[in-house]
PDB file of C-alpha atoms in Angstrom:
ATOM      1  CA  MET A   1     -35.873  92.106  -2.964  1.00 47.00           C
ATOM      2  CA  GLN A   2     -36.202  91.705  -6.478  1.00 51.00           C
ATOM      3  CA  ALA A   3     -37.005  88.027  -7.473  1.00 51.00           C
ATOM      4  CA  SER A   4     -33.950  87.067 -10.431  1.00 48.00           C
ATOM      5  CA  LYS A   5     -35.155  86.152 -14.063  1.00 53.00           C
ATOM      6  CA  PRO A   6     -35.091  82.405 -14.539  1.00 51.00           C
ATOM      7  CA  ASP A   7     -32.240  82.970 -16.562  1.00 50.00           C
ATOM      8  CA  GLU A   8     -30.466  85.673 -14.993  1.00 49.00           C
ATOM      9  CA  LEU A   9     -28.343  83.109 -13.143  1.00 49.00           C
ATOM     10  CA  PRO A  10     -27.947  80.940 -16.509  1.00 51.00           C
ATOM     11  CA  ARG A  11     -26.387  84.081 -17.686  1.00 62.00           C
ATOM     12  CA  SER A  12     -23.700  84.669 -15.242  1.00 75.00           C
ATOM     13  CA  ASN A  13     -22.680  80.816 -15.547  1.00 81.00           C
ATOM     14  CA  ARG A  14     -22.570  80.989 -18.843  1.00 81.00           C
ATOM     15  CA  ASP A  15     -20.707  85.061 -18.339  1.00 83.00           C
ATOM     16  CA  ARG A  16     -18.426  83.107 -15.430  1.00 85.00           C
ATOM     17  CA  THR A  17     -17.585  80.263 -17.832  1.00 84.00           C
ATOM     18  CA  ALA A  18     -16.223  82.125 -20.019  1.00 88.00           C
ATOM     19  CA  ARG A  19     -14.108  84.976 -19.271  1.00 91.00           C
ATOM     20  CA  THR A  20     -12.320  81.547 -16.682  1.00 92.00           C
ATOM     21  CA  GLN A  21     -11.725  80.093 -20.242  1.00 92.00           C
ATOM     22  CA  GLY A  22     -10.795  83.232 -21.418  1.00 93.00           C
ATOM     23  CA  ALA A  23      -8.103  83.665 -18.991  1.00 95.00           C
ATOM     24  CA  LEU A  24      -6.981  80.271 -19.125  1.00 96.00           C
ATOM     25  CA  MET A  25      -6.674  80.657 -22.922  1.00 96.00           C
ATOM     26  CA  GLN A  26      -5.054  84.194 -22.292  1.00 97.00           C
ATOM     27  CA  ALA A  27      -2.442  83.233 -20.729  1.00 97.00           C
ATOM     28  CA  ALA A  28      -2.038  79.397 -22.040  1.00 97.00           C
ATOM     29  CA  ARG A  29      -1.460  81.153 -25.280  1.00 98.00           C
ATOM     30  CA  ALA A  30       1.271  83.840 -24.580  1.00 97.00           C
ATOM     31  CA  LEU A  31       3.098  81.356 -22.786  1.00 97.00           C
ATOM     32  CA  PHE A  32       3.105  78.528 -25.236  1.00 97.00           C
ATOM     33  CA  VAL A  33       4.241  81.526 -28.184  1.00 96.00           C
ATOM     34  CA  ASP A  34       6.693  82.532 -25.349  1.00 96.00           C
ATOM     35  CA  LYS A  35       8.356  79.368 -24.012  1.00 95.00           C
ATOM     36  CA  GLY A  36       7.350  76.860 -26.423  1.00 94.00           C
ATOM     37  CA  TYR A  37       3.307  73.881 -25.541  1.00 96.00           C
ATOM     38  CA  ALA A  38       6.891  71.216 -23.992  1.00 95.00           C
ATOM     39  CA  GLU A  39       7.801  73.527 -21.916  1.00 96.00           C
ATOM     40  CA  THR A  40       5.117  75.498 -20.754  1.00 96.00           C
ATOM     41  CA  SER A  41       3.628  73.799 -17.587  1.00 96.00           C
ATOM     42  CA  THR A  42      -0.237  73.689 -16.102  1.00 95.00           C
ATOM     43  CA  PRO A  43       1.318  75.346 -12.955  1.00 96.00           C
ATOM     44  CA  GLU A  44       2.700  78.331 -15.444  1.00 96.00           C
ATOM     45  CA  ILE A  45      -0.998  78.727 -17.327  1.00 96.00           C
ATOM     46  CA  VAL A  46      -3.355  78.535 -13.829  1.00 95.00           C
ATOM     47  CA  ALA A  47      -0.830  80.989 -11.911  1.00 96.00           C
ATOM     48  CA  ALA A  48      -0.734  83.220 -15.116  1.00 96.00           C
ATOM     49  CA  ALA A  49      -4.808  83.119 -15.599  1.00 95.00           C
ATOM     50  CA  GLY A  50      -5.148  83.505 -11.882  1.00 94.00           C
ATOM     51  CA  ILE A  51      -7.421  80.294 -11.662  1.00 92.00           C
ATOM     52  CA  THR A  52      -6.822  77.772  -9.488  1.00 91.00           C
ATOM     53  CA  ARG A  53      -5.418  75.015 -11.357  1.00 91.00           C
ATOM     54  CA  GLY A  54      -9.186  72.638 -10.117  1.00 91.00           C
ATOM     55  CA  ALA A  55     -10.662  75.589 -12.729  1.00 90.00           C
ATOM     56  CA  LEU A  56      -8.278  74.057 -15.268  1.00 92.00           C
ATOM     57  CA  TYR A  57      -9.761  70.644 -16.262  1.00 92.00           C
ATOM     58  CA  HIS A  58     -13.423  71.505 -14.703  1.00 92.00           C
ATOM     59  CA  HIS A  59     -12.956  73.237 -18.664  1.00 93.00           C
ATOM     60  CA  PHE A  60      -9.693  71.792 -20.381  1.00 94.00           C
ATOM     61  CA  GLU A  61      -9.857  68.513 -19.684  1.00 94.00           C
ATOM     62  CA  ASP A  62      -6.049  68.330 -20.128  1.00 95.00           C
ATOM     63  CA  LYS A  63      -2.960  70.780 -21.427  1.00 96.00           C
ATOM     64  CA  ARG A  64      -2.737  69.459 -25.124  1.00 96.00           C
ATOM     65  CA  ALA A  65      -7.426  69.831 -24.644  1.00 96.00           C
ATOM     66  CA  LEU A  66      -6.056  73.759 -23.710  1.00 96.00           C
ATOM     67  CA  PHE A  67      -3.971  73.934 -26.498  1.00 97.00           C
ATOM     68  CA  ARG A  68      -6.515  72.214 -28.891  1.00 97.00           C
ATOM     69  CA  ALA A  69      -8.928  75.210 -27.923  1.00 96.00           C
ATOM     70  CA  ILE A  70      -5.888  77.523 -28.670  1.00 97.00           C
ATOM     71  CA  VAL A  71      -4.851  76.714 -31.966  1.00 97.00           C
ATOM     72  CA  THR A  72      -8.702  76.227 -33.447  1.00 97.00           C
ATOM     73  CA  GLY A  73      -9.841  80.073 -31.959  1.00 97.00           C
ATOM     74  CA  GLU A  74      -6.253  81.631 -34.264  1.00 97.00           C
ATOM     75  CA  ALA A  75      -7.770  79.950 -37.278  1.00 96.00           C
ATOM     76  CA  LEU A  76     -10.942  81.103 -37.109  1.00 96.00           C
ATOM     77  CA  ALA A  77     -10.050  84.489 -36.801  1.00 97.00           C
ATOM     78  CA  VAL A  78      -7.776  83.796 -39.871  1.00 96.00           C
ATOM     79  CA  ALA A  79     -11.167  82.655 -41.798  1.00 95.00           C
ATOM     80  CA  ALA A  80     -12.987  86.003 -40.640  1.00 95.00           C
ATOM     81  CA  ALA A  81      -9.905  88.343 -41.795  1.00 95.00           C
ATOM     82  CA  ILE A  82      -9.798  86.222 -45.225  1.00 94.00           C
ATOM     83  CA  GLU A  83     -13.819  86.715 -45.785  1.00 92.00           C
ATOM     84  CA  GLN A  84     -13.888  89.823 -44.426  1.00 91.00           C
ATOM     85  CA  ARG A  85     -11.267  90.837 -46.391  1.00 89.00           C
ATOM     86  CA  ALA A  86     -12.370  89.420 -50.055  1.00 83.00           C
ATOM     87  CA  LEU A  87     -16.315  90.864 -50.148  1.00 78.00           C
ATOM     88  CA  ALA A  88     -18.976  90.536 -52.035  1.00 70.00           C
ATOM     89  CA  GLY A  89     -18.777  92.855 -55.313  1.00 83.00           C
ATOM     90  CA  LEU A  90     -14.886  92.138 -56.490  1.00 87.00           C
ATOM     91  CA  SER A  91     -14.234  89.826 -59.827  1.00 89.00           C
ATOM     92  CA  PRO A  92     -13.532  86.428 -58.019  1.00 89.00           C
ATOM     93  CA  ILE A  93      -9.963  86.648 -58.932  1.00 89.00           C
ATOM     94  CA  ASP A  94      -9.925  90.229 -56.746  1.00 91.00           C
ATOM     95  CA  ALA A  95     -11.381  88.100 -53.889  1.00 91.00           C
ATOM     96  CA  LEU A  96      -8.668  85.192 -54.297  1.00 91.00           C
ATOM     97  CA  VAL A  97      -6.192  88.150 -53.819  1.00 92.00           C
ATOM     98  CA  GLU A  98      -7.351  90.272 -51.052  1.00 93.00           C
ATOM     99  CA  GLY A  99      -8.314  86.709 -49.814  1.00 93.00           C
ATOM    100  CA  SER A 100      -5.051  86.351 -49.303  1.00 93.00           C
ATOM    101  CA  SER A 101      -3.414  89.605 -48.302  1.00 94.00           C
ATOM    102  CA  ALA A 102      -5.363  88.859 -46.590  1.00 95.00           C
ATOM    103  CA  TYR A 103      -3.771  86.229 -44.705  1.00 96.00           C
ATOM    104  CA  LEU A 104      -0.957  87.072 -44.944  1.00 97.00           C
ATOM    105  CA  ASP A 105      -1.216  90.081 -42.318  1.00 96.00           C
ATOM    106  CA  ALA A 106      -3.631  87.566 -40.339  1.00 97.00           C
ATOM    107  CA  MET A 107      -0.315  85.497 -39.779  1.00 97.00           C
ATOM    108  CA  ARG A 108       1.788  88.663 -39.054  1.00 97.00           C
ATOM    109  CA  VAL A 109      -0.302  88.336 -35.532  1.00 97.00           C
ATOM    110  CA  PRO A 110       2.396  87.842 -32.762  1.00 97.00           C
ATOM    111  CA  GLY A 111       2.268  84.425 -31.979  1.00 97.00           C
ATOM    112  CA  ARG A 112       0.425  82.456 -34.170  1.00 98.00           C
ATOM    113  CA  THR A 113       2.215  81.217 -37.090  1.00 97.00           C
ATOM    114  CA  ARG A 114       4.288  79.425 -34.280  1.00 97.00           C
ATOM    115  CA  LEU A 115       0.919  77.763 -33.395  1.00 97.00           C
ATOM    116  CA  LEU A 116      -0.797  77.089 -36.239  1.00 97.00           C
ATOM    117  CA  LEU A 117       2.008  76.536 -38.351  1.00 97.00           C
ATOM    118  CA  ILE A 118       5.166  74.774 -36.126  1.00 96.00           C
ATOM    119  CA  GLU A 119       3.302  74.531 -32.683  1.00 96.00           C
ATOM    120  CA  GLY A 120      -0.403  72.530 -33.754  1.00 96.00           C
ATOM    121  CA  PRO A 121       1.619  70.517 -36.607  1.00 96.00           C
ATOM    122  CA  SER A 122       4.147  69.202 -34.522  1.00 95.00           C
ATOM    123  CA  LEU A 123       1.267  68.423 -31.280  1.00 95.00           C
ATOM    124  CA  LEU A 124      -1.705  67.546 -33.373  1.00 96.00           C
ATOM    125  CA  GLY A 125      -0.800  65.879 -35.750  1.00 95.00           C
ATOM    126  CA  GLN A 126      -1.305  66.952 -39.614  1.00 93.00           C
ATOM    127  CA  ALA A 127      -3.959  65.079 -40.281  1.00 94.00           C
ATOM    128  CA  GLU A 128      -5.811  66.848 -37.008  1.00 95.00           C
ATOM    129  CA  MET A 129      -4.159  70.096 -38.999  1.00 95.00           C
ATOM    130  CA  LYS A 130      -5.155  69.762 -42.230  1.00 92.00           C
ATOM    131  CA  ARG A 131      -8.966  69.019 -41.118  1.00 93.00           C
ATOM    132  CA  LEU A 132      -9.419  72.137 -39.281  1.00 94.00           C
ATOM    133  CA  ASP A 133      -6.908  74.723 -41.975  1.00 92.00           C
ATOM    134  CA  GLU A 134     -10.119  72.576 -43.911  1.00 90.00           C
ATOM    135  CA  GLU A 135     -12.496  74.068 -42.139  1.00 92.00           C
ATOM    136  CA  ASN A 136     -11.215  76.975 -41.929  1.00 92.00           C
ATOM    137  CA  ALA A 137      -8.822  78.832 -43.934  1.00 90.00           C
ATOM    138  CA  THR A 138      -7.969  76.272 -47.114  1.00 89.00           C
ATOM    139  CA  ARG A 139     -12.100  76.560 -46.513  1.00 90.00           C
ATOM    140  CA  THR A 140     -11.811  79.949 -48.313  1.00 91.00           C
ATOM    141  CA  LEU A 141      -9.208  79.881 -50.931  1.00 92.00           C
ATOM    142  CA  ARG A 142     -11.445  76.356 -52.356  1.00 90.00           C
ATOM    143  CA  SER A 143     -14.494  78.748 -52.922  1.00 89.00           C
ATOM    144  CA  GLY A 144     -12.692  81.237 -54.260  1.00 88.00           C
ATOM    145  CA  LEU A 145     -11.357  79.426 -56.100  1.00 89.00           C
ATOM    146  CA  GLU A 146     -14.686  77.617 -56.664  1.00 87.00           C
ATOM    147  CA  ALA A 147     -16.119  81.537 -57.818  1.00 85.00           C
ATOM    148  CA  ALA A 148     -12.527  82.115 -59.877  1.00 83.00           C
ATOM    149  CA  ILE A 149     -12.582  79.447 -61.839  1.00 81.00           C
ATOM    150  CA  ASP A 150     -13.856  76.442 -63.643  1.00 75.00           C
ATOM    151  CA  THR A 151     -13.135  73.584 -61.475  1.00 70.00           C
ATOM    152  CA  ARG A 152     -14.885  70.712 -64.127  1.00 74.00           C
ATOM    153  CA  GLY A 153     -11.783  68.226 -64.261  1.00 77.00           C
ATOM    154  CA  LEU A 154      -9.528  69.823 -62.262  1.00 78.00           C
ATOM    155  CA  PRO A 155      -8.465  68.344 -58.467  1.00 84.00           C
ATOM    156  CA  LEU A 156      -9.977  71.845 -56.326  1.00 84.00           C
ATOM    157  CA  ALA A 157      -9.537  69.561 -53.260  1.00 85.00           C
ATOM    158  CA  ALA A 158      -5.656  69.260 -54.345  1.00 87.00           C
ATOM    159  CA  LEU A 159      -5.463  72.483 -55.783  1.00 87.00           C
ATOM    160  CA  ALA A 160      -6.556  74.464 -52.567  1.00 89.00           C
ATOM    161  CA  ASP A 161      -4.168  71.960 -51.013  1.00 88.00           C
ATOM    162  CA  LEU A 162      -0.795  73.902 -52.832  1.00 90.00           C
ATOM    163  CA  LEU A 163      -1.767  76.918 -53.050  1.00 91.00           C
ATOM    164  CA  SER A 164      -2.328  76.057 -49.017  1.00 92.00           C
ATOM    165  CA  ALA A 165       0.373  75.401 -48.960  1.00 93.00           C
ATOM    166  CA  ALA A 166       2.274  77.660 -50.326  1.00 95.00           C
ATOM    167  CA  PHE A 167       0.713  80.790 -48.030  1.00 95.00           C
ATOM    168  CA  ASP A 168       1.784  79.012 -45.469  1.00 96.00           C
ATOM    169  CA  ARG A 169       5.166  79.046 -47.038  1.00 97.00           C
ATOM    170  CA  ALA A 170       5.774  82.598 -47.698  1.00 97.00           C
ATOM    171  CA  ALA A 171       3.373  82.927 -43.814  1.00 98.00           C
ATOM    172  CA  LEU A 172       6.629  81.806 -42.294  1.00 98.00           C
ATOM    173  CA  ALA A 173       9.312  83.230 -44.166  1.00 98.00           C
ATOM    174  CA  ILE A 174       7.553  86.855 -43.081  1.00 97.00           C
ATOM    175  CA  ASP A 175       7.393  84.832 -39.507  1.00 97.00           C
ATOM    176  CA  ALA A 176      11.133  84.366 -39.967  1.00 97.00           C
ATOM    177  CA  GLY A 177      11.982  88.170 -40.976  1.00 97.00           C
ATOM    178  CA  GLU A 178      11.537  87.508 -44.330  1.00 97.00           C
ATOM    179  CA  ASP A 179      10.575  90.697 -46.855  1.00 97.00           C
ATOM    180  CA  ALA A 180       6.734  90.856 -46.410  1.00 96.00           C
ATOM    181  CA  ALA A 181       6.047  92.634 -49.370  1.00 96.00           C
ATOM    182  CA  ASP A 182       8.092  90.204 -51.712  1.00 97.00           C
ATOM    183  CA  TYR A 183       6.322  86.877 -50.726  1.00 97.00           C
ATOM    184  CA  ARG A 184       2.532  89.624 -50.809  1.00 95.00           C
ATOM    185  CA  ASN A 185       3.853  89.618 -55.079  1.00 95.00           C
ATOM    186  CA  ALA A 186       3.916  86.399 -55.062  1.00 95.00           C
ATOM    187  CA  ILE A 187       1.189  85.128 -53.985  1.00 94.00           C
ATOM    188  CA  VAL A 188      -0.044  87.687 -56.819  1.00 92.00           C
ATOM    189  CA  MET A 189       1.976  86.556 -59.235  1.00 93.00           C
ATOM    190  CA  LEU A 190       0.630  83.682 -58.637  1.00 90.00           C
ATOM    191  CA  ILE A 191      -2.507  83.907 -58.039  1.00 89.00           C
ATOM    192  CA  ARG A 192      -3.761  85.811 -61.519  1.00 86.00           C
ATOM    193  CA  ARG A 193      -0.800  84.446 -63.202  1.00 82.00           C
ATOM    194  CA  VAL A 194      -1.455  80.626 -62.609  1.00 75.00           C
ATOM    195  CA  VAL A 195      -4.703  80.495 -60.755  1.00 76.00           C
ATOM    196  CA  ALA A 196      -5.790  83.136 -63.521  1.00 66.00           C
ATOM    197  CA  ARG A 197      -5.306  81.275 -67.304  1.00 59.00           C
TER     198      ARG A 197
END
């Protein structure tokens, strides 16, 4: 029998931990989207994940911590989608347009609008959701604005906050069944006619 390498056991533990956390997050996400946070119980989550309740509390302090991890993952995914589309080589305004389009597309992932724009603020509070947004989607927007316009003397944080609110409103409207093309065109017009000046 060959002796295991020193790093095999920790990697195995890391893999097990990642699998368990992933199963819990996937099961909880589906339930939170389908039923809402308040109507989802921890026994339902662990049953759907095929994991013990003890394992849930080993990996997450409570249901709220699990929800926070899911929302954080959603916010990271949105920021990654924006960064992927707003590639180098585009003009700064075109990068803003592509980034805004990427945001609207990323928010069309089923359940994401509910998690980030409805359940998240309700459960975690506006301050925590604003901080999370500023670390992710709003960070990409602020970066795009800095590249696109002379921001000296402008209240950049406020401008990014207002534009972010417009993007969120568009995502909510699209999620509610409004015409995505209308909102996408309105956002492009907003960027090209207001921000570009």
